[in-house]
Short mmCIF file of C-alpha atoms in Angstrom, two decimals:
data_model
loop_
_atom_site.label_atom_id
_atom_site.label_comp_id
_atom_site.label_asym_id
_atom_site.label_seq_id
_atom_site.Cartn_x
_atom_site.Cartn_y
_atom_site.Cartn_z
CA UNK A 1089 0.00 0.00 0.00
CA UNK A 1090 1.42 3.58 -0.89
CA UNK A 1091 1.59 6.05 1.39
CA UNK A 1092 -0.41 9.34 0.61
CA UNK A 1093 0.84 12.46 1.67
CA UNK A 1094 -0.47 14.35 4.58
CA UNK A 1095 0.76 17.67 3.80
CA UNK A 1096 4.09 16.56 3.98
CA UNK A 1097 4.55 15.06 6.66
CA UNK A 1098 4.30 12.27 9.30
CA UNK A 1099 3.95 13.17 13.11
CA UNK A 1100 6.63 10.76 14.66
CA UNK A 1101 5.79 9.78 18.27
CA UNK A 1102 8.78 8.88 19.52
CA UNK A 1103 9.30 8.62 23.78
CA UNK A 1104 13.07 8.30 25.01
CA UNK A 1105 13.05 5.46 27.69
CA UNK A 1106 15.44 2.33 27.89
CA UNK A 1107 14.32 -0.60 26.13
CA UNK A 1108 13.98 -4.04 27.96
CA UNK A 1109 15.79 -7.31 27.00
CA UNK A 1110 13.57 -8.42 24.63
CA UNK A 1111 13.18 -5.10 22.98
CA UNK A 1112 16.56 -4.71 23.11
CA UNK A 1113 17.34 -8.48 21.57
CA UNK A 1114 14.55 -7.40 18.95
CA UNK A 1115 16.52 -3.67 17.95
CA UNK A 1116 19.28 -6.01 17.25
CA UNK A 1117 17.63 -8.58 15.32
CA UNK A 1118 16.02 -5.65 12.78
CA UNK A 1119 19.50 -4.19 12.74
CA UNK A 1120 21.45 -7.23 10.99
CA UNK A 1121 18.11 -7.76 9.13
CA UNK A 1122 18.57 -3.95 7.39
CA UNK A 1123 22.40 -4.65 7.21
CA UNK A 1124 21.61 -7.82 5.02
CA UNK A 1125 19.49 -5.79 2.48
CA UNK A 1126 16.11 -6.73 4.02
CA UNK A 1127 13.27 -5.21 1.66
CA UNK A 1128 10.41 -3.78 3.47
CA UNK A 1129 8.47 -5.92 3.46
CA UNK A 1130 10.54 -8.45 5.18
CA UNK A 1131 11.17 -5.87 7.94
CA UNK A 1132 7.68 -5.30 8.22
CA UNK A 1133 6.45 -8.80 8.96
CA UNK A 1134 9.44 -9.12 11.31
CA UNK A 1135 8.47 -6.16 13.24
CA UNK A 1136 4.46 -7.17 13.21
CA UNK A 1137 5.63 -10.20 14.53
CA UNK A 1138 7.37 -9.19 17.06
CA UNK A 1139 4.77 -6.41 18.30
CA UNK A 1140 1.77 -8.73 17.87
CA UNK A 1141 3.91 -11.83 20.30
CA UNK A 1142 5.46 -9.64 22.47
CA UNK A 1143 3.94 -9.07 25.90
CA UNK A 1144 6.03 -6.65 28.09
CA UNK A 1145 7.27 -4.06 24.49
CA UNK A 1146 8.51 -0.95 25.60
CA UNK A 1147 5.96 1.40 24.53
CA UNK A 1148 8.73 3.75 22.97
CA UNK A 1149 10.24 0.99 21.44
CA UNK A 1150 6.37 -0.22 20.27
CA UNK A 1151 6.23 3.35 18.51
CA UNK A 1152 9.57 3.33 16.99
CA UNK A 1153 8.36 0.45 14.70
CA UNK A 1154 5.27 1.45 14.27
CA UNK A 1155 6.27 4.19 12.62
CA UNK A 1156 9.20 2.68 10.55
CA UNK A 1157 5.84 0.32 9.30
CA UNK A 1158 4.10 3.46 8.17
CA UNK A 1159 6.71 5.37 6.72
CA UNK A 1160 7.69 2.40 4.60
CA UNK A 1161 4.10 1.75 3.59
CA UNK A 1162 1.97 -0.73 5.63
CA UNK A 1163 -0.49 1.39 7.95
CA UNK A 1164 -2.97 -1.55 8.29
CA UNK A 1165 -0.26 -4.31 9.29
CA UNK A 1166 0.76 -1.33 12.17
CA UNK A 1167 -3.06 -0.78 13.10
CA UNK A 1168 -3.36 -4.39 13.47
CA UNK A 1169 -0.26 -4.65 15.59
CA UNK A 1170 -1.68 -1.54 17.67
CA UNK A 1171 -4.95 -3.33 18.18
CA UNK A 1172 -3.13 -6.18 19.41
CA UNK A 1173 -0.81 -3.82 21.81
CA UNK A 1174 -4.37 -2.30 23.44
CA UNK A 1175 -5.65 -6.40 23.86
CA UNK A 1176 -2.22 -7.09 25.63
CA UNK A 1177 -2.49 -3.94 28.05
CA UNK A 1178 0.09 -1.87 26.08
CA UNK A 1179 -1.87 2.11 25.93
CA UNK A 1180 -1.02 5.20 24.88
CA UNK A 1181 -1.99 8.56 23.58
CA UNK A 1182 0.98 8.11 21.70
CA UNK A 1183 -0.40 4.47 20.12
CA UNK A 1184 -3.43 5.67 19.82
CA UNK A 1185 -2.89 9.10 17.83
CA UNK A 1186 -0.65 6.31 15.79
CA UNK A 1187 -3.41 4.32 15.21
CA UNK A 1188 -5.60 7.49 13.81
CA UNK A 1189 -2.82 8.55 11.66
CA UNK A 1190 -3.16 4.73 10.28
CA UNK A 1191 -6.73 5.36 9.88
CA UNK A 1192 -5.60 8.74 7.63
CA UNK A 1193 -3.78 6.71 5.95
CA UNK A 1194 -6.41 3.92 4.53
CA UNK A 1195 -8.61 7.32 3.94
CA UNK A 1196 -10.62 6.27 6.95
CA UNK A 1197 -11.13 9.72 7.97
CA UNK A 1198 -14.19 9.45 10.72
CA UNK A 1199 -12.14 6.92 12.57
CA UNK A 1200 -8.85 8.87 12.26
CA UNK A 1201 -10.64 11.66 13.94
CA UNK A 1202 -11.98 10.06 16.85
CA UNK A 1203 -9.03 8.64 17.47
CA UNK A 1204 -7.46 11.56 17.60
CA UNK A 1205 -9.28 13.22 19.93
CA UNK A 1206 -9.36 10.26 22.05
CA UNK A 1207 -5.86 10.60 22.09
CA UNK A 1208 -5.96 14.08 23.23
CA UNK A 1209 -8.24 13.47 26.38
CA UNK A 1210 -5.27 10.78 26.72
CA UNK A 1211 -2.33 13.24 26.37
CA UNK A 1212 -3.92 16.58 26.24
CA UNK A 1213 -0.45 18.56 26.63
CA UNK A 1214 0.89 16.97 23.85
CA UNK A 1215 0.64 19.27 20.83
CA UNK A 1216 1.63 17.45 18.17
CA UNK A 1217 -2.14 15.51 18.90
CA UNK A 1218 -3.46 18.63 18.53
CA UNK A 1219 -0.80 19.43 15.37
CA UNK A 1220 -2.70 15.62 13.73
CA UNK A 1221 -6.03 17.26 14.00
CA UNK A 1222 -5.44 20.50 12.54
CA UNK A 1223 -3.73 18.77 9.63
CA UNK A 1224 -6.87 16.55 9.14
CA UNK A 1225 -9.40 19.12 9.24
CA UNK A 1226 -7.58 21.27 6.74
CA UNK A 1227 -6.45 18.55 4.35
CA UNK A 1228 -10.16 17.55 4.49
CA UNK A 1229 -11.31 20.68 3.76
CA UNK A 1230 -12.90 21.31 7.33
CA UNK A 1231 -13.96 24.48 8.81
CA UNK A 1232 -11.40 25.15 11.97
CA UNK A 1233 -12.81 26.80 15.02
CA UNK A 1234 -11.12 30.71 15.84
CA UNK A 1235 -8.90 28.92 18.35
CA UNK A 1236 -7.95 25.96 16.02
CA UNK A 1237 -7.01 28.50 13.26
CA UNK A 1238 -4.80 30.38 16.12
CA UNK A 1239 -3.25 27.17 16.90
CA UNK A 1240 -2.76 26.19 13.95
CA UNK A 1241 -1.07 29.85 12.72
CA UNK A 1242 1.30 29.39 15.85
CA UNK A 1243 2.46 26.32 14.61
CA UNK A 1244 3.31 27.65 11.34
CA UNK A 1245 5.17 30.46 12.59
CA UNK A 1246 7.18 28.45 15.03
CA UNK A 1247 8.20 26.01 11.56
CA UNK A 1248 9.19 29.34 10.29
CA UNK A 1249 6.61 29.42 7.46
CA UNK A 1250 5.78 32.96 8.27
CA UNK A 1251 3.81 33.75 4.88
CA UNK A 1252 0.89 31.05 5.65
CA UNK A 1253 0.74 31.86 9.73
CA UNK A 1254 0.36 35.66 7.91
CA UNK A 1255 -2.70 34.59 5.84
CA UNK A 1256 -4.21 32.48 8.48
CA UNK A 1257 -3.85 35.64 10.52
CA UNK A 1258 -5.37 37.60 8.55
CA UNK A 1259 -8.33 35.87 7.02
CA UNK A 1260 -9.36 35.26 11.03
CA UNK A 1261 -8.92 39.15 11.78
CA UNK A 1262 -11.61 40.13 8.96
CA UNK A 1263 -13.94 36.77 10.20
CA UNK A 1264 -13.72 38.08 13.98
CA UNK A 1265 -13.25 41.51 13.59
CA UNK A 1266 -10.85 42.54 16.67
CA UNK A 1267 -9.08 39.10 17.71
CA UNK A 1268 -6.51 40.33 20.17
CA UNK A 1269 -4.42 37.76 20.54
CA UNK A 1270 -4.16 37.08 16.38
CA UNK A 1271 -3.34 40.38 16.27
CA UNK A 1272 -0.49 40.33 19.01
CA UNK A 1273 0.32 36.75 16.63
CA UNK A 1274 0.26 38.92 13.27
CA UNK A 1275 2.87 41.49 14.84
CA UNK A 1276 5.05 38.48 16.16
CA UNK A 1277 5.04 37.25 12.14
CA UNK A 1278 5.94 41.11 11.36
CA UNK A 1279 8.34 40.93 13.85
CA UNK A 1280 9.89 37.64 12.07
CA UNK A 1281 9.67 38.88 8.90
CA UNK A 1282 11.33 42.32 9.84
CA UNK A 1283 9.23 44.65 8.90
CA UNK A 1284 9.32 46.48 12.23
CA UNK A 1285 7.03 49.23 11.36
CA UNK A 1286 4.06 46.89 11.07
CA UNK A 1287 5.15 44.76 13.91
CA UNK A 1288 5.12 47.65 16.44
CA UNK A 1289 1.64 48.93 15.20
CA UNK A 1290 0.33 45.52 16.16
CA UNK A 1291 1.94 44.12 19.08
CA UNK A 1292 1.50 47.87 20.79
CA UNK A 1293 -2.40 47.60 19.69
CA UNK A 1294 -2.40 44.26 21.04
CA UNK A 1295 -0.76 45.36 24.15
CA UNK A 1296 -4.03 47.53 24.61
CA UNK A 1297 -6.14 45.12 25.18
CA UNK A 1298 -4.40 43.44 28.25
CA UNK A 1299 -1.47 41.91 28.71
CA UNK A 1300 0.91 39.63 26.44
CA UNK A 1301 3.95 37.86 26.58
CA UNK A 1302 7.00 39.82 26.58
CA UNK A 1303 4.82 42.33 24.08
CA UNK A 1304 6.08 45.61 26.38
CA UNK A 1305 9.52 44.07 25.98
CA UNK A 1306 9.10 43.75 22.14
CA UNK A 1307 7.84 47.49 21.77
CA UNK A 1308 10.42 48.67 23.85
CA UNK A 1309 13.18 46.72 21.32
CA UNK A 1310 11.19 47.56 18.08
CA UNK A 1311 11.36 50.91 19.39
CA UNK A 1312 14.73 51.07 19.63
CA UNK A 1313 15.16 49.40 16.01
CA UNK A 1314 13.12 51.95 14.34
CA UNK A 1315 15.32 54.60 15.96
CA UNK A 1316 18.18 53.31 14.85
CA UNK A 1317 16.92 53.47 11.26
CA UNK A 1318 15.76 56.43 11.28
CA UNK A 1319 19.36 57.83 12.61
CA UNK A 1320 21.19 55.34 9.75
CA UNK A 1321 19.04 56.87 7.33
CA UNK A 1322 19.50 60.66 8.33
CA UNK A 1323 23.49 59.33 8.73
CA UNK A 1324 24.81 56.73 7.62
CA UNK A 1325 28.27 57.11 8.38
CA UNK A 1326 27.81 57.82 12.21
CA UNK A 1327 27.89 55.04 14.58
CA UNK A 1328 24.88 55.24 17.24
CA UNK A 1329 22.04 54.03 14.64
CA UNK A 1330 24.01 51.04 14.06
CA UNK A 1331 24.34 50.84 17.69
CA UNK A 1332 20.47 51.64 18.85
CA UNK A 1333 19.47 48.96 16.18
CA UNK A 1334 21.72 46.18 16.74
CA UNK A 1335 20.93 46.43 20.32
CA UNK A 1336 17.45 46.38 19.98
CA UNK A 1337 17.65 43.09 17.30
CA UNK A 1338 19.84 41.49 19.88
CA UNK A 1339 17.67 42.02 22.76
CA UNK A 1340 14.57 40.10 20.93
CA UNK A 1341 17.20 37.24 19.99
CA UNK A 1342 17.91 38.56 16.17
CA UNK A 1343 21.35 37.68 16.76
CA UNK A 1344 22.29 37.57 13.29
CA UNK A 1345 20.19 40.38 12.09
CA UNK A 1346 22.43 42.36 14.66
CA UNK A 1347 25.32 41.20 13.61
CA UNK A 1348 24.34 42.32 10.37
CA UNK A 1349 23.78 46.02 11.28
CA UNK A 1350 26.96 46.21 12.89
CA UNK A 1351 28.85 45.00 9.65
CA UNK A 1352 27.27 47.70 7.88
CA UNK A 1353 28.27 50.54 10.16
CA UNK A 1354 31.80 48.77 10.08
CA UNK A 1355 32.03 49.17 6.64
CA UNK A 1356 32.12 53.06 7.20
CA UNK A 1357 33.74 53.24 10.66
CA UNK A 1358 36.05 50.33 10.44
CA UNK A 1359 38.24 51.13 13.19
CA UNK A 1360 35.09 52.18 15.51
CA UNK A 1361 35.72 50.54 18.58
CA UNK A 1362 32.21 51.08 19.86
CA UNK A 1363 31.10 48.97 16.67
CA UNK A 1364 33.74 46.17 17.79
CA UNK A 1365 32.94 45.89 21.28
CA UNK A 1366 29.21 45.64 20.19
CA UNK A 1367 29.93 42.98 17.89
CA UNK A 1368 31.70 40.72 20.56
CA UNK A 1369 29.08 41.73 22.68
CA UNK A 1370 26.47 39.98 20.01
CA UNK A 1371 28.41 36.92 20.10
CA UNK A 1372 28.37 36.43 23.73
CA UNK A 1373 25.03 37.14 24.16
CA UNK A 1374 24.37 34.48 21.59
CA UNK A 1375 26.48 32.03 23.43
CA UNK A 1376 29.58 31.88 21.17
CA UNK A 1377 32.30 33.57 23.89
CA UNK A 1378 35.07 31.99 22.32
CA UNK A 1379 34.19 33.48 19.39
CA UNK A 1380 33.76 36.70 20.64
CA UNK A 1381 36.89 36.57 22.09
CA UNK A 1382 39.12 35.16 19.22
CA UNK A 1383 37.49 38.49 17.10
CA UNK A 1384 38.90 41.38 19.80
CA UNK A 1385 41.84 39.30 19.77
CA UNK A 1386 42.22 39.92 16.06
CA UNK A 1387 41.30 43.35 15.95
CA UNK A 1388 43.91 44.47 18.74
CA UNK A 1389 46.29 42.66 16.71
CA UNK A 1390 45.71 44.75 13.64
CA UNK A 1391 46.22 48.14 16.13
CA UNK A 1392 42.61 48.73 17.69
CA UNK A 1393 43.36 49.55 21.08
CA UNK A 1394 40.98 48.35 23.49
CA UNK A 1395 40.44 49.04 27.22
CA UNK A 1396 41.28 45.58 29.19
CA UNK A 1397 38.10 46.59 31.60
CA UNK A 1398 36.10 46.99 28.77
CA UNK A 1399 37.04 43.81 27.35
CA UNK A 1400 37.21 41.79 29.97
CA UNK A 1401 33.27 43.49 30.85
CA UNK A 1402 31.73 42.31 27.92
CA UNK A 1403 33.31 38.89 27.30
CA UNK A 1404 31.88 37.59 31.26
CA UNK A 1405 28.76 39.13 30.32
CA UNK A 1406 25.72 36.40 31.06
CA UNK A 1407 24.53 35.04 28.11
#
């Protein structure tokens, strides 16, 4: 059986806990079996095997087949060998959100779904449960609910994919009207996608509304961003825009869009030892000391002179 796509992807539910003997006897057995050129199907009927005689499987171990039986394209042999887990006393939110995804994968849709959610009143901290529903609903064409269309731009913008958590954004601020916290969301997408004007305008309107997360933190940096580019642009070979901007990129964790700024005002004020200590600075806070350290090192060696207090200041800064 093929495996279909579900939007790219396949959630893998993997739990870090020591195997037993057996499991670990079995891990070894599937090793030499893939070192001998086993097809898949071989390994798959060794693994169903195993899960559906085994009475005491590690239910990490359990999932960590499981899912080496979907990915290489038998989703019904792995249901079956789930079903026969749940006989033997072997449950999980885990197993059963594996199960659903099984279900997804024979097109079984209705069953998928309940066993998702059956899997969240299981595990309901979990979010990549949560992650298997949203996908369902919109691969199915679904209508998501205000907070599963927040949820679901979160996730996107935490993957990076910054356009889509926009749109999503977006299409549920003209649906709602004023949705404060997709709003406070949008500006954190702004944010990531540096365009600082818009980012500001949102978070500080969100902000309104009651508090956020870190959002009088993030005006207080944006602020400072959009200062410095408005002093770069008025003058761009002076040093304190360079300075007011990387500081205020650095502060939100825009490491290398600081570093970035800096480099440009160093291309005009090479020798600018504010510039230099900032960069360091940059590197420390970023957790690369060493770094840091190995850069003053090579700019007092080509004549920058450089207070020892300062130095020594920023380079046992806390990180």
């Amino acid at each position: 059986m093929q495996i279909r796509g579900l939007t790219g992807m396949i959630i893998v539910f993997l739990v870090l806990a020591g195997c037993r003997t057996g499991d670990e006897a079995a891990a070894r057995q599937f090793g030499r079996l893939k070192d001998e050129g086993a097809d898949r199907y071989t390994l798959a009927y060794h693994r169903a095997v195993y899960l559906s005689t085994a009475r005491d499987v590690e239910i990490g171990f359990a999932i960590s087949l499981l899912n080496e039986m979907i990915a290489d394209g038998y989703p019904t042999e792995a249901r079956y060998c789930i079903d026969n887990l749940n006989r033997n006393g072997i449950r999980s939110g885990g197993l059963l959100a594996l199960r659903g995804l099984c279900y997804q994968h024979e097109m079984q849709y209705e069953l998928a779904m309940a066993d998702f959610r059956a899997a969240l009143v299981m595990d309901p901290e979990d979010p990549r449960i949560r992650e298997l529903i949203l996908n369902l609903k919109a691969s199915r064409g679904l209508e998501l609910t205000e907070d599963e269309i927040l949820e679901r731009a979160r996730e996107l913008m935490d993957k990076g994919r910054l356009d889509e958590s926009e749109s999503l954004l977006k299409a549920l601020l003209e649906k709602s009207g004023e949705h404060h916290e997709a709003t406070y969301c949008l500006g954190l997408v702004k944010l990531g996608k540096g365009q600082y004007d818009s980012a500001y305008r949102y978070i500080q309107l969100a902000e309104k509304t009651g508090d956020r997360p870190r959002s009088g933190e993030y005006i207080t940096h944006i602020a400072s961003v959009l200062e410095g580019e408005t002093l770069i642009g008025s003058n761009p070979h002076t040093f304190s825009g360079y300075l007011k901007k990387s500081r205020g990129l650095a502060s939100m964790g825009f490491f290398d869009r600081a570093q970035q700024v800096l480099d440009g005002g160093l291309e005009s004020n090479p020798d600018n030892v504010n510039l230099i200590m900032a960069k360091a600075l940059v590197w420390v806070q970023a957790g690369e000391r060493e770094t840091a350290e190995v850069y003053l090192l090579q700019q007092e060696q080509r004549g920058i002179r450089i207070d020892p207090g300062l130095k020594r200041q920023v380079l046992t800064t806390q990180n």
